[in-house]
XYZ file of C-alpha atoms in Angstrom:
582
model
C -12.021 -2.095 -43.347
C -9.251 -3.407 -46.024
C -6.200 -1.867 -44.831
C -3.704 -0.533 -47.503
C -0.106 -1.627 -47.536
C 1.690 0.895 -46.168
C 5.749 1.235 -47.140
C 7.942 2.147 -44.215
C 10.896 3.660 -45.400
C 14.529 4.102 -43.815
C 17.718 5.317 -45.350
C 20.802 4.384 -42.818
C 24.370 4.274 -43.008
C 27.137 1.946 -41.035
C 24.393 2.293 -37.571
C 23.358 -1.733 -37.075
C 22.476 -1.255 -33.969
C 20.585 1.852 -34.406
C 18.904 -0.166 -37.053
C 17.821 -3.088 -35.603
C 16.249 -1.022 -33.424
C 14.094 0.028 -35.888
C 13.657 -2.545 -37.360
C 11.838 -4.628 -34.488
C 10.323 -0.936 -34.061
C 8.429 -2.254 -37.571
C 8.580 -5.892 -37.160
C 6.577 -4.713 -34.345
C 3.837 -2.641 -35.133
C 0.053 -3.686 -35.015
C -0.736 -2.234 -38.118
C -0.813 -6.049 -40.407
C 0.108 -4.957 -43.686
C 3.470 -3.153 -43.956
C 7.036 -3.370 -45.612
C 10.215 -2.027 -44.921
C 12.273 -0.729 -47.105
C 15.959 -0.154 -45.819
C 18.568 1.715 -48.208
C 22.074 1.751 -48.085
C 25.300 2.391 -50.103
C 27.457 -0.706 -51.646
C 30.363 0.239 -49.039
C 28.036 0.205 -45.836
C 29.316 -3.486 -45.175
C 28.071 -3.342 -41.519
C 24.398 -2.712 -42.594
C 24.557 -5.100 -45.535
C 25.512 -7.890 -42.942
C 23.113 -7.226 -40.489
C 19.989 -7.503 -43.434
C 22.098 -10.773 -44.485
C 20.579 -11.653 -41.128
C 17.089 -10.914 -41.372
C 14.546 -13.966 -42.314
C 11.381 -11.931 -42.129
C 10.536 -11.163 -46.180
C 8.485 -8.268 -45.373
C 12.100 -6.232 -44.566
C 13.424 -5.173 -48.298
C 17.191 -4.758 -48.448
C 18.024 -1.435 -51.595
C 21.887 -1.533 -51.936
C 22.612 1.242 -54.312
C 26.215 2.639 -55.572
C 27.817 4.724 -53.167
C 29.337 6.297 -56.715
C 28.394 8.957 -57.520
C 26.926 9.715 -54.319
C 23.569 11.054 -53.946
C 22.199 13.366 -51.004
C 19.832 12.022 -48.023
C 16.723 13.568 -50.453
C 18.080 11.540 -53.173
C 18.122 8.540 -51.319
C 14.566 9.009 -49.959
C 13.507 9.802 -53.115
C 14.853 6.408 -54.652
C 13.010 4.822 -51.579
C 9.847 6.478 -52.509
C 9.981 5.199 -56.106
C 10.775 1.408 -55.308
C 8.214 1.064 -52.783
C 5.173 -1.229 -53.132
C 2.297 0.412 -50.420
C -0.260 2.251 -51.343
C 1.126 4.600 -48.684
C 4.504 5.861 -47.621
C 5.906 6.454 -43.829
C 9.420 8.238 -43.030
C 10.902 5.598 -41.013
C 14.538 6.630 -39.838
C 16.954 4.762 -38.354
C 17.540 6.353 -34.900
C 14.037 6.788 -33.773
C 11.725 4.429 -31.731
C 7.950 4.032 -32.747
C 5.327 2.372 -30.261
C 3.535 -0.275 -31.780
C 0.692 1.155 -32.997
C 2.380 4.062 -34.406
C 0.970 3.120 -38.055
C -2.636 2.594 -36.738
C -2.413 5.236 -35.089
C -1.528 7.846 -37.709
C -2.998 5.609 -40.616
C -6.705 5.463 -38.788
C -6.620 9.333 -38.406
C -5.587 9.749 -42.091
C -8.786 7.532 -43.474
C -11.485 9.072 -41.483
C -9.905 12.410 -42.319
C -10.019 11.992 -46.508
C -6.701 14.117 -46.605
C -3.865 12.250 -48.519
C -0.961 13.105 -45.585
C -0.443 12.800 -41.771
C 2.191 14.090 -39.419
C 2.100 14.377 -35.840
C 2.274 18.341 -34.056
C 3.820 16.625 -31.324
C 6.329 14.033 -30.488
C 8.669 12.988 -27.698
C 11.787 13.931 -27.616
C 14.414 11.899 -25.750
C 18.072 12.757 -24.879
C 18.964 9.081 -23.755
C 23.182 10.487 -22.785
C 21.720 12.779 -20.217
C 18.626 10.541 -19.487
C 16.458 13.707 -20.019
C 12.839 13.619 -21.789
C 10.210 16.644 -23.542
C 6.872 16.420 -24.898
C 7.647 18.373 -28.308
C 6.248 21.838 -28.828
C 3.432 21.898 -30.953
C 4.625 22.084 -34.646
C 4.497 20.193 -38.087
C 6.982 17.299 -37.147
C 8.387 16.501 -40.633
C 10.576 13.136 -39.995
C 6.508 11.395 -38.776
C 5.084 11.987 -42.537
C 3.204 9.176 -43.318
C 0.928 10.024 -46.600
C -0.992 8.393 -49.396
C 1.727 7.849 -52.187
C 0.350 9.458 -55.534
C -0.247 12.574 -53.635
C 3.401 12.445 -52.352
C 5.836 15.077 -53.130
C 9.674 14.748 -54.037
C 12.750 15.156 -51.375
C 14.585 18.307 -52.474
C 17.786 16.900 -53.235
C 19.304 17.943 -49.714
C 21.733 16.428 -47.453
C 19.688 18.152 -44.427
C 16.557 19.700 -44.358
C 14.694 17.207 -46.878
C 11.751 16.770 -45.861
C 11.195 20.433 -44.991
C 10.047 21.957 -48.123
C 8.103 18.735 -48.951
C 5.833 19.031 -45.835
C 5.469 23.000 -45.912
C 4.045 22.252 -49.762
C 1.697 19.415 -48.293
C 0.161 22.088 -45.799
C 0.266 24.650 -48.360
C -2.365 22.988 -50.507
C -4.518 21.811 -47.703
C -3.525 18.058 -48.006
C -1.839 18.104 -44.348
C -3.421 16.333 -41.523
C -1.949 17.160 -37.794
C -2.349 14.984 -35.617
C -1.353 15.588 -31.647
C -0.182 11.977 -30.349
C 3.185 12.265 -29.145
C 3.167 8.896 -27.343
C 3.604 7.030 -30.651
C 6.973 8.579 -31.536
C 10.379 9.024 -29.591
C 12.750 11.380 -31.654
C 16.059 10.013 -30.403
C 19.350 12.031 -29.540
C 22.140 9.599 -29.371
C 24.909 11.886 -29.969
C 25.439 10.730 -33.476
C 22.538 11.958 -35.364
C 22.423 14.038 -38.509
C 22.332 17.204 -36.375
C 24.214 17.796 -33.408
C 23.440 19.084 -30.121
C 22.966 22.168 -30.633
C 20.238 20.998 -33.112
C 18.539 19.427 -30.006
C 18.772 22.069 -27.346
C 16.872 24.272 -30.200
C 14.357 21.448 -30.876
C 13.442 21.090 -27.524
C 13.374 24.943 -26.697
C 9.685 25.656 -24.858
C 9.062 21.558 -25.218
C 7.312 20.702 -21.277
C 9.852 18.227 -19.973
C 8.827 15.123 -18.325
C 9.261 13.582 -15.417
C 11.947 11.060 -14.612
C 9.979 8.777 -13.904
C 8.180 8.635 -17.692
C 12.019 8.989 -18.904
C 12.806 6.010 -16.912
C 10.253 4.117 -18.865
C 10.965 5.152 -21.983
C 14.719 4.304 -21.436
C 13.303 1.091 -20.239
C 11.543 0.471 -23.612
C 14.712 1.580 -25.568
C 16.858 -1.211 -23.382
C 14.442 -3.937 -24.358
C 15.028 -2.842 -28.051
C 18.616 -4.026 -27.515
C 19.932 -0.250 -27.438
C 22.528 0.135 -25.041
C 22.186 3.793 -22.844
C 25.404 5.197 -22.189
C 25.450 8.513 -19.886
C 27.467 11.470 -21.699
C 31.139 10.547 -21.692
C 32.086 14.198 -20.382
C 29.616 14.240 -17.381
C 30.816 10.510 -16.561
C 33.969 11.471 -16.232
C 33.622 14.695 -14.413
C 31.511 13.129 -12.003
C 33.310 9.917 -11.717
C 35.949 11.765 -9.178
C 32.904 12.469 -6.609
C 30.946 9.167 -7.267
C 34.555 6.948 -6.232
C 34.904 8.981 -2.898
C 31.113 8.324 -1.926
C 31.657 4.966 -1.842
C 34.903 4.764 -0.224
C 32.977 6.473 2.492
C 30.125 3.845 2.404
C 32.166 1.191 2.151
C 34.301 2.289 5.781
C 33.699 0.848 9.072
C 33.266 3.377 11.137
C 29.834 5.151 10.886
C 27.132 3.237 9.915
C 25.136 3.127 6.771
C 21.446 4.124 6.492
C 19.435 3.499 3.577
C 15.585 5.032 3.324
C 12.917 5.654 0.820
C 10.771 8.778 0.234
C 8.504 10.051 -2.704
C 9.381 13.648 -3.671
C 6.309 14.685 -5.713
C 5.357 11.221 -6.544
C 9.058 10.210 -7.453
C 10.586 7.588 -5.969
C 13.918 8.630 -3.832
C 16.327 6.953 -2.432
C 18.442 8.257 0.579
C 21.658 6.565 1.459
C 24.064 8.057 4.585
C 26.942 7.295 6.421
C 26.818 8.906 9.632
C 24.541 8.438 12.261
C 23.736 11.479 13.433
C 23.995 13.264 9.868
C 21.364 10.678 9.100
C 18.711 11.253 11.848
C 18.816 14.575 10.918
C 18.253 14.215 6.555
C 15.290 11.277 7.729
C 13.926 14.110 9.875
C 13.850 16.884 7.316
C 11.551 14.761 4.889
C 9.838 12.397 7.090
C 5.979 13.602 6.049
C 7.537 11.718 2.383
C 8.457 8.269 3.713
C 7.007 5.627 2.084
C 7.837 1.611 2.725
C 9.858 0.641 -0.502
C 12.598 -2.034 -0.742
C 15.996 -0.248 -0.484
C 17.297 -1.256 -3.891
C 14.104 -0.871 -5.800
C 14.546 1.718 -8.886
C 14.823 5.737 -8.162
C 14.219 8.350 -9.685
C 17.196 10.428 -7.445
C 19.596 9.073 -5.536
C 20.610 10.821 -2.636
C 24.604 9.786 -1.138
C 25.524 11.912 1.957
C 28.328 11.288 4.409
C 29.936 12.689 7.573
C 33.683 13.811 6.707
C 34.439 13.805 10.408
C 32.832 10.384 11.218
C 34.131 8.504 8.542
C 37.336 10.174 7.502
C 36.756 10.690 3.427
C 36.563 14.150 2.535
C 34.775 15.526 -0.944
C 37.196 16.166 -3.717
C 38.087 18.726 -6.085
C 37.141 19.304 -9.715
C 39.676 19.253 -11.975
C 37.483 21.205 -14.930
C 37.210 24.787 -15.670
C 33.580 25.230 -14.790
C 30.888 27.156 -17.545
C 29.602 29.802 -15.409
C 30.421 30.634 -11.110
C 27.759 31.988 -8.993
C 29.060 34.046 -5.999
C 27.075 33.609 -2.897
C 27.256 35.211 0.405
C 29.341 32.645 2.207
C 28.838 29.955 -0.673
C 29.802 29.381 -4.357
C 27.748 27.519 -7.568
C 30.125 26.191 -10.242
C 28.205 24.299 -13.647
C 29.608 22.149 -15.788
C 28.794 20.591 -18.691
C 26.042 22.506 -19.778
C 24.669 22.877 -16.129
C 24.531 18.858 -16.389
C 26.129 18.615 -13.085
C 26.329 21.935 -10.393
C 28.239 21.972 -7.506
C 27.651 23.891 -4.605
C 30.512 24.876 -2.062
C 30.277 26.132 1.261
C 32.851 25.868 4.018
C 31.514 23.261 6.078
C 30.051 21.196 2.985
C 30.144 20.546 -0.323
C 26.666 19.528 -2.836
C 26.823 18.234 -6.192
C 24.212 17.469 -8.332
C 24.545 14.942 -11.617
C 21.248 16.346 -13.461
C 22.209 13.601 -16.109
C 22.716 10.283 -13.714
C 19.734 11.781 -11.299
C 22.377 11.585 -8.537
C 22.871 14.465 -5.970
C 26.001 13.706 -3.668
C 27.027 15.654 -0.262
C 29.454 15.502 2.047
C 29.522 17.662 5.403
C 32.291 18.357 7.569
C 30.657 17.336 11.072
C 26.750 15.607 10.730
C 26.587 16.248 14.105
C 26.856 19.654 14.620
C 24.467 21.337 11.825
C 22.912 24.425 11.693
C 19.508 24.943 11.753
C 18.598 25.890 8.508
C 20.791 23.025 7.119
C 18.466 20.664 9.014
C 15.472 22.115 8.004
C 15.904 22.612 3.973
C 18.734 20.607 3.298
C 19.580 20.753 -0.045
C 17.780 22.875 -1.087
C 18.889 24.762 -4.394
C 20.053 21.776 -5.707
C 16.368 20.072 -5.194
C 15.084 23.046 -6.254
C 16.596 22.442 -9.716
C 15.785 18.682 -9.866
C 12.058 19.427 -9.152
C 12.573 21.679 -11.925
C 13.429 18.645 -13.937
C 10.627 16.963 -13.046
C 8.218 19.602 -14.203
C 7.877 20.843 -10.045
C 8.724 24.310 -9.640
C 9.896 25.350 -6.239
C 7.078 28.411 -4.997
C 7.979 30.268 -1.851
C 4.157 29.908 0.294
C 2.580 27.934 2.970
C 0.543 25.062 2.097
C -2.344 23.797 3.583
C -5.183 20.779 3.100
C -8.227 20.315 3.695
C -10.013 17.257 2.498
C -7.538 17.136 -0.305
C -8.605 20.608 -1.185
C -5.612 22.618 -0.727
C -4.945 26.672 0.316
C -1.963 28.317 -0.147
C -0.806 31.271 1.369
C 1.591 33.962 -0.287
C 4.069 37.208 0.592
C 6.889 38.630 2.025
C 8.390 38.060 5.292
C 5.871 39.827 8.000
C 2.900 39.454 5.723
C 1.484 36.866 8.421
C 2.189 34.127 6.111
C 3.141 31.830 8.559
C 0.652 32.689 10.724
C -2.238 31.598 9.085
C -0.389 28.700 7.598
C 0.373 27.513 11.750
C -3.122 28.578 12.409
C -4.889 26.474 10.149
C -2.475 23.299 10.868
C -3.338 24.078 14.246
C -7.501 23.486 13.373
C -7.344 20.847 11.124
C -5.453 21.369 8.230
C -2.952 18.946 6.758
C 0.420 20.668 6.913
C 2.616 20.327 3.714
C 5.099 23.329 4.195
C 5.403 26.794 5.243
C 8.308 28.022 3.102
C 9.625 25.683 0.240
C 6.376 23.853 -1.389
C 6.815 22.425 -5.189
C 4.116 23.866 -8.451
C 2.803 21.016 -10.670
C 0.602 22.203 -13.358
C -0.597 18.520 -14.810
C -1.462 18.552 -18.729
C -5.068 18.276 -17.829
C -5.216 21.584 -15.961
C -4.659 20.810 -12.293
C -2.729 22.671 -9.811
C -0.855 20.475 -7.324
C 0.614 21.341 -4.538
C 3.371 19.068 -3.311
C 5.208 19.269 0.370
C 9.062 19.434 0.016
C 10.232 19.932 3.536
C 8.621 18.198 7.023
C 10.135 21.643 8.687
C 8.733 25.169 9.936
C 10.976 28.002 10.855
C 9.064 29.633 13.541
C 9.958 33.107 15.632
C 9.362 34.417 19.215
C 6.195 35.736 18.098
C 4.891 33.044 16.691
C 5.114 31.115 20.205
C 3.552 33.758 21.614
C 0.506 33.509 19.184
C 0.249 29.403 19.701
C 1.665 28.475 23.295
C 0.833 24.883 22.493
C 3.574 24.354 19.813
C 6.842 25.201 22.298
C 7.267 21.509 23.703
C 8.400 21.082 20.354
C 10.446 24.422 19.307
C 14.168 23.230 18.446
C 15.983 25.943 19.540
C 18.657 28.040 17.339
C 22.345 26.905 18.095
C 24.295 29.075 15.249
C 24.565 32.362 14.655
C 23.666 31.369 11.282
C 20.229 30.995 12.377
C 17.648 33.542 12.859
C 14.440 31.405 13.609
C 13.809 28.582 15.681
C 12.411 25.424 14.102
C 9.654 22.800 14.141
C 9.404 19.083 13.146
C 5.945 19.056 11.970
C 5.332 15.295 11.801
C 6.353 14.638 15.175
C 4.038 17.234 16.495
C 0.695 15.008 17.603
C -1.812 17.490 16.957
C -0.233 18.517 13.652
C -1.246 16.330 10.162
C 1.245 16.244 7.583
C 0.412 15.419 3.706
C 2.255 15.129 0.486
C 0.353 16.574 -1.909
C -2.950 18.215 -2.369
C -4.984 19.678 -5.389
C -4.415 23.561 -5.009
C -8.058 25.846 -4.986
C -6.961 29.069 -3.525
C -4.489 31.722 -3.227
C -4.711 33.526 -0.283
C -2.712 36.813 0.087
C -2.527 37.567 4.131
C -1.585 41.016 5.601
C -1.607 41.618 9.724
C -4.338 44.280 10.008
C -3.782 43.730 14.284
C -7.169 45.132 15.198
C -10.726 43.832 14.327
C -12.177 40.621 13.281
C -10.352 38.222 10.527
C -12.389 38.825 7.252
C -11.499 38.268 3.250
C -12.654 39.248 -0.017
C -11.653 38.748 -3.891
C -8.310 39.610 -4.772
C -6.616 41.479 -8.127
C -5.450 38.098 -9.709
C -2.164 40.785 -10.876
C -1.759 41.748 -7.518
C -1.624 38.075 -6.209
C 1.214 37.295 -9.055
C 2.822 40.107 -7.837
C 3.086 38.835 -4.460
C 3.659 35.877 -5.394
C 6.297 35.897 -8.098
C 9.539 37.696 -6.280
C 10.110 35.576 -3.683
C 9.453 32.537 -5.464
C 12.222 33.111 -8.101
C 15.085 34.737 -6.322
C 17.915 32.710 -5.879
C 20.995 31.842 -8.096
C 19.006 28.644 -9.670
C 15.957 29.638 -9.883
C 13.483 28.846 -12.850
C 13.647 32.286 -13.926
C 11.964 33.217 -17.187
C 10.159 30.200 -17.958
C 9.481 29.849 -13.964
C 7.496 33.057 -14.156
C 5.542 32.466 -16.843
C 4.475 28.992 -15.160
C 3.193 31.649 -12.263
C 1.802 33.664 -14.784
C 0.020 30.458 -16.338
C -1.249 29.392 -12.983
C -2.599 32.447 -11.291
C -5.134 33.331 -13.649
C -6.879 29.696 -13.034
C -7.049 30.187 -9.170
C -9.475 32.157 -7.297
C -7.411 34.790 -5.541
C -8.138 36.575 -1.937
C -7.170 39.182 0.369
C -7.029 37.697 4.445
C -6.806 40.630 6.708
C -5.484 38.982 10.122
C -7.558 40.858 12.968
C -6.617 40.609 16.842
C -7.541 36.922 17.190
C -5.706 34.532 15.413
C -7.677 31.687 16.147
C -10.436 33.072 13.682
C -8.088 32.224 11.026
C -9.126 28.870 10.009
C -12.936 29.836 10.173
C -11.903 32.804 7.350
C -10.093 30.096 5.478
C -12.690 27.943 5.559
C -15.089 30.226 4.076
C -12.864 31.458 1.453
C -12.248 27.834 0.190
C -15.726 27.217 0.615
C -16.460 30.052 -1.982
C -13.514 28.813 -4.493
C -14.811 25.360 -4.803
C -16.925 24.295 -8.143
């Protein structure tokens, strides 16, 4: 096939490094037989001498009077006219375009016989904050690439161009949509056309990504030349906190641990002065350690330190914070658009830097911790980065089996933990009995992931399995309610990280009578479900419960009615599991 010349064409102003960006965006691409077309006003000297600079012929400098001056649809317009392809692609200045963003889009536009092509979904990347969304499905105007005889004039707009032009295209039928979103970054910088407000509406209901895809992306927009400043505000609010942490690194009288985990396939880095404080974090998520080097790229960075061991205390923010949550011996404080939250509480203090993927902490004495601080530390705070990496935080126990995972939901006394310890006991893989992270992939699946390595265990429950009190750590605080278990140092427990979820199981202690189960209400699972998974001051609220809401209705749902013998558990769960598998 002959391919047609296809004109790319950018309008910029006084942005040369935005521009040569895009430029070697085009220079580039692996569709052969392009142009460029780059327009500019006559007092844009910047611009004019960075095109001075360019040897490559098939990048067209249009200098045009910046008297009288004509609007951004003018301009495009003027492109559209002077243009030699037998097709036309918006090209703008502050975007980034994979390499075969032409083939792409031009391939799907032949075989389809329309005229006009843009994408229903792009990426969307906030490179300041270091935050990235797959687009909502829509007609993304600034991807139009279409066949130029059939294309229609810019409305003579200084925002909103390209609007009306691509509502006309679709009106008469000439519209191709076409959903590859890997071929086009939409770009906030902080100095685009719109501002932010712009983006947080663009990227309203877009399915963010994980850091880890971000941190690629960034990567690719770094090789480009791009430099990728965090926000200025949340640097400097968070500079305060990040100076401390290493003064208390950088002492001499604790030492410093390093270790590497994967939180739902994430890379994380741990890094603690104190040695006590530091047994106990390595503890809490030992079922995640993997064998990393210590400096290798993360996608969170964890700094903790012991204020009585090494003598540097957290300090103060000196902002007026955007919203305060009140808790019952604790306090949340956001700034900066909830980029960084900060969570106060007598004997410690948490911050999270959403933007920098940093979470700091600093406790008064690592060697005298409560309980439930060794057994979920963090935990609202990595309940919102999880969040951030498209995990949500579900309150159940979590079981595998083969890779074929169980989970088990309800309120406190519903025998939850029960059957969760019941079936670790038989067999199972254990990945958590409380806090357990919701991934629902793009291709359908349900994953489980394991969060914490803990169990928070009662009298009872050593009653029901004898065999587990060698290990019981017993409550020290009267903070703490519940004893607690180290799962992964148990020897007849298995851990694991993650499993592919294949049933809900909704217990209730019946006390008499065999174990038995049948088919659940699918409602009445999300109703069990769905409270105690989203209380809590930073919880995923709305958009948390319709991921519950999107995942219930996929799994097959049952009632377990806990008899006198608790041992039958894991038989019942078997056979459940056996019926929800394909």
């Amino acid at each position: 096939m002959n391919q047609p010349l296809v004109s790319c064409l950018c309008v910029t102003r006084n942005r040369p490094r935005l521009l040569d960006r895009a430029v070697r965006c085009f220079l580039g691409q692996s569709w052969s037989l392009g142009e460029l077309l780059v327009v500019f006003e006559s007092d844009d000297a910047a611009t004019r001498d960075y095109l001075a600079g360019i040897t490559d012929s098939r990048v067209r400098a249009i200098e045009v009077p910046v008297e009288p001056k004509l609007s951004l649809g003018a301009l495009r317009n003027l492109s559209v006219r002077l243009s030699a392809g037998d097709y036309v692609c918006q090209w703008d200045d502050d975007d980034w375009y994979r390499h075969d963003r032409l083939e792409t889009q031009m391939s799907a536009l032949l075989a389809s016989g329309l005229p006009a092509c843009v994408l229903s979904r792009w990426i969307c990347l906030d490179v300041p904050r270091r935050r990235g969304f797959v687009g909502r499905h829509r007609t993304w105007e600034g991807s139009i690439v279409c066949r130029k005889d059939a294309m229609l004039p810019y409305p003579e707009l200084a925002k909103k161009e390209d609007t009306p032009m691509i509502e006309a295209l679709q009106e008469q039928g000439k519209l191709l949509l076409l959903d590859r979103p890997e071929v086009y970054v939409y770009h906030f910088h902080g100095g685009n056309t719109w501002d932010r407000a712009h983006w947080v509406d663009v990227v309203h209901g877009a399915r963010q990504m994980k850091s880890s895809e971000v941190m690629q992306l960034l990567d690719a927009v770094e090789a480009l030349s791009l430099g990728v400043p965090q926000d200025d505000e949340v640097a400097q609010m968070i500079e305060p906190t990040r100076r401390t942490c290493d003064r208390a690194m950088q002492g001499d009288k604790e030492p410093v641990t390093i270790s590497r985990f994967r939180f739902a396939g994430q890379s994380v880095r741990l890094r603690v002065a104190g040695a006590q404080l530091s047994r106990h974090m390595n503890e809490a998520f030992d079922q995640l350690r993997v064998d990393e080097p210590e400096d290798s790229p993360a996608a969170l960075h964890i700094e903790m330190w012991d204020r009585a061991r090494t003598g540097i205390g957290c300090p103060g923010v000196a902002y007026v914070p955007d919203s305060t949550t009140l808790l019952d011996g604790g306090i949340i404080n956001s700034y900066a658009d909830e980029e960084i939250l900060r969570y106060e509480r007598g004997h410690y203090v948490t911050t999270l830097d959403r933007a920098g993927s940093r979470l700091f902490s600093c406790r008064a004495d690592g060697t005298n911790l409560a309980l439930y601080e060794r057994a979920k530390p963090f935990d609202m705070m990595l309940a919102r980065w999880y969040y951030d990496q498209g995990v949500q935080q579900i309150h159940v126990g979590l079981v595998s089996k083969d890779g074929d995972g169980v989970i088990f939901v309800g309120a406190s006394g519903s025998g939850k933990s029960t059957a969760t310890l019941a079936c670790a006991l038989a067999g199972y893989a254990y990945l958590g009995d409380d806090h357990n992270g919701l991934e629902l992939t793009p291709v359908g699946e349900c994953i489980g992931h394991s969060i914490y390595n803990s169990a928070r265990i009662t009298e009872d429950h050593l009653v029901r399995f004898p065999q587990l009190a060698p290990w019981e750590i017993k409550a020290t605080s009267e903070w703490d309610h519940k004893s607690m278990l180290l799962m992964s140092r148990i020897p007849i427990i298995r851990t694991a990280a993650t499993t592919r979820i294949r049933a809900v199981v909704m217990p209730r202690v019946v006390g008499e009578g065999p174990c038995t189960w049948q088919k659940a209400s699918k409602v009445q699972t999300l109703i069990a479900l769905a409270p105690t998974s989203l209380r809590g001051p930073l919880n995923a609220g709305y958009s948390g419960f319709s991921n519950l809401a999107d995942f219930i209705p996929r799994m097959p749902c049952f009632r377990l009615n806990i008899g006198r013998h608790v041992e039958d558990i894991p038989a019942c769960v078997d056979s459940l599991l056996a019926e929800a598998l394909p």
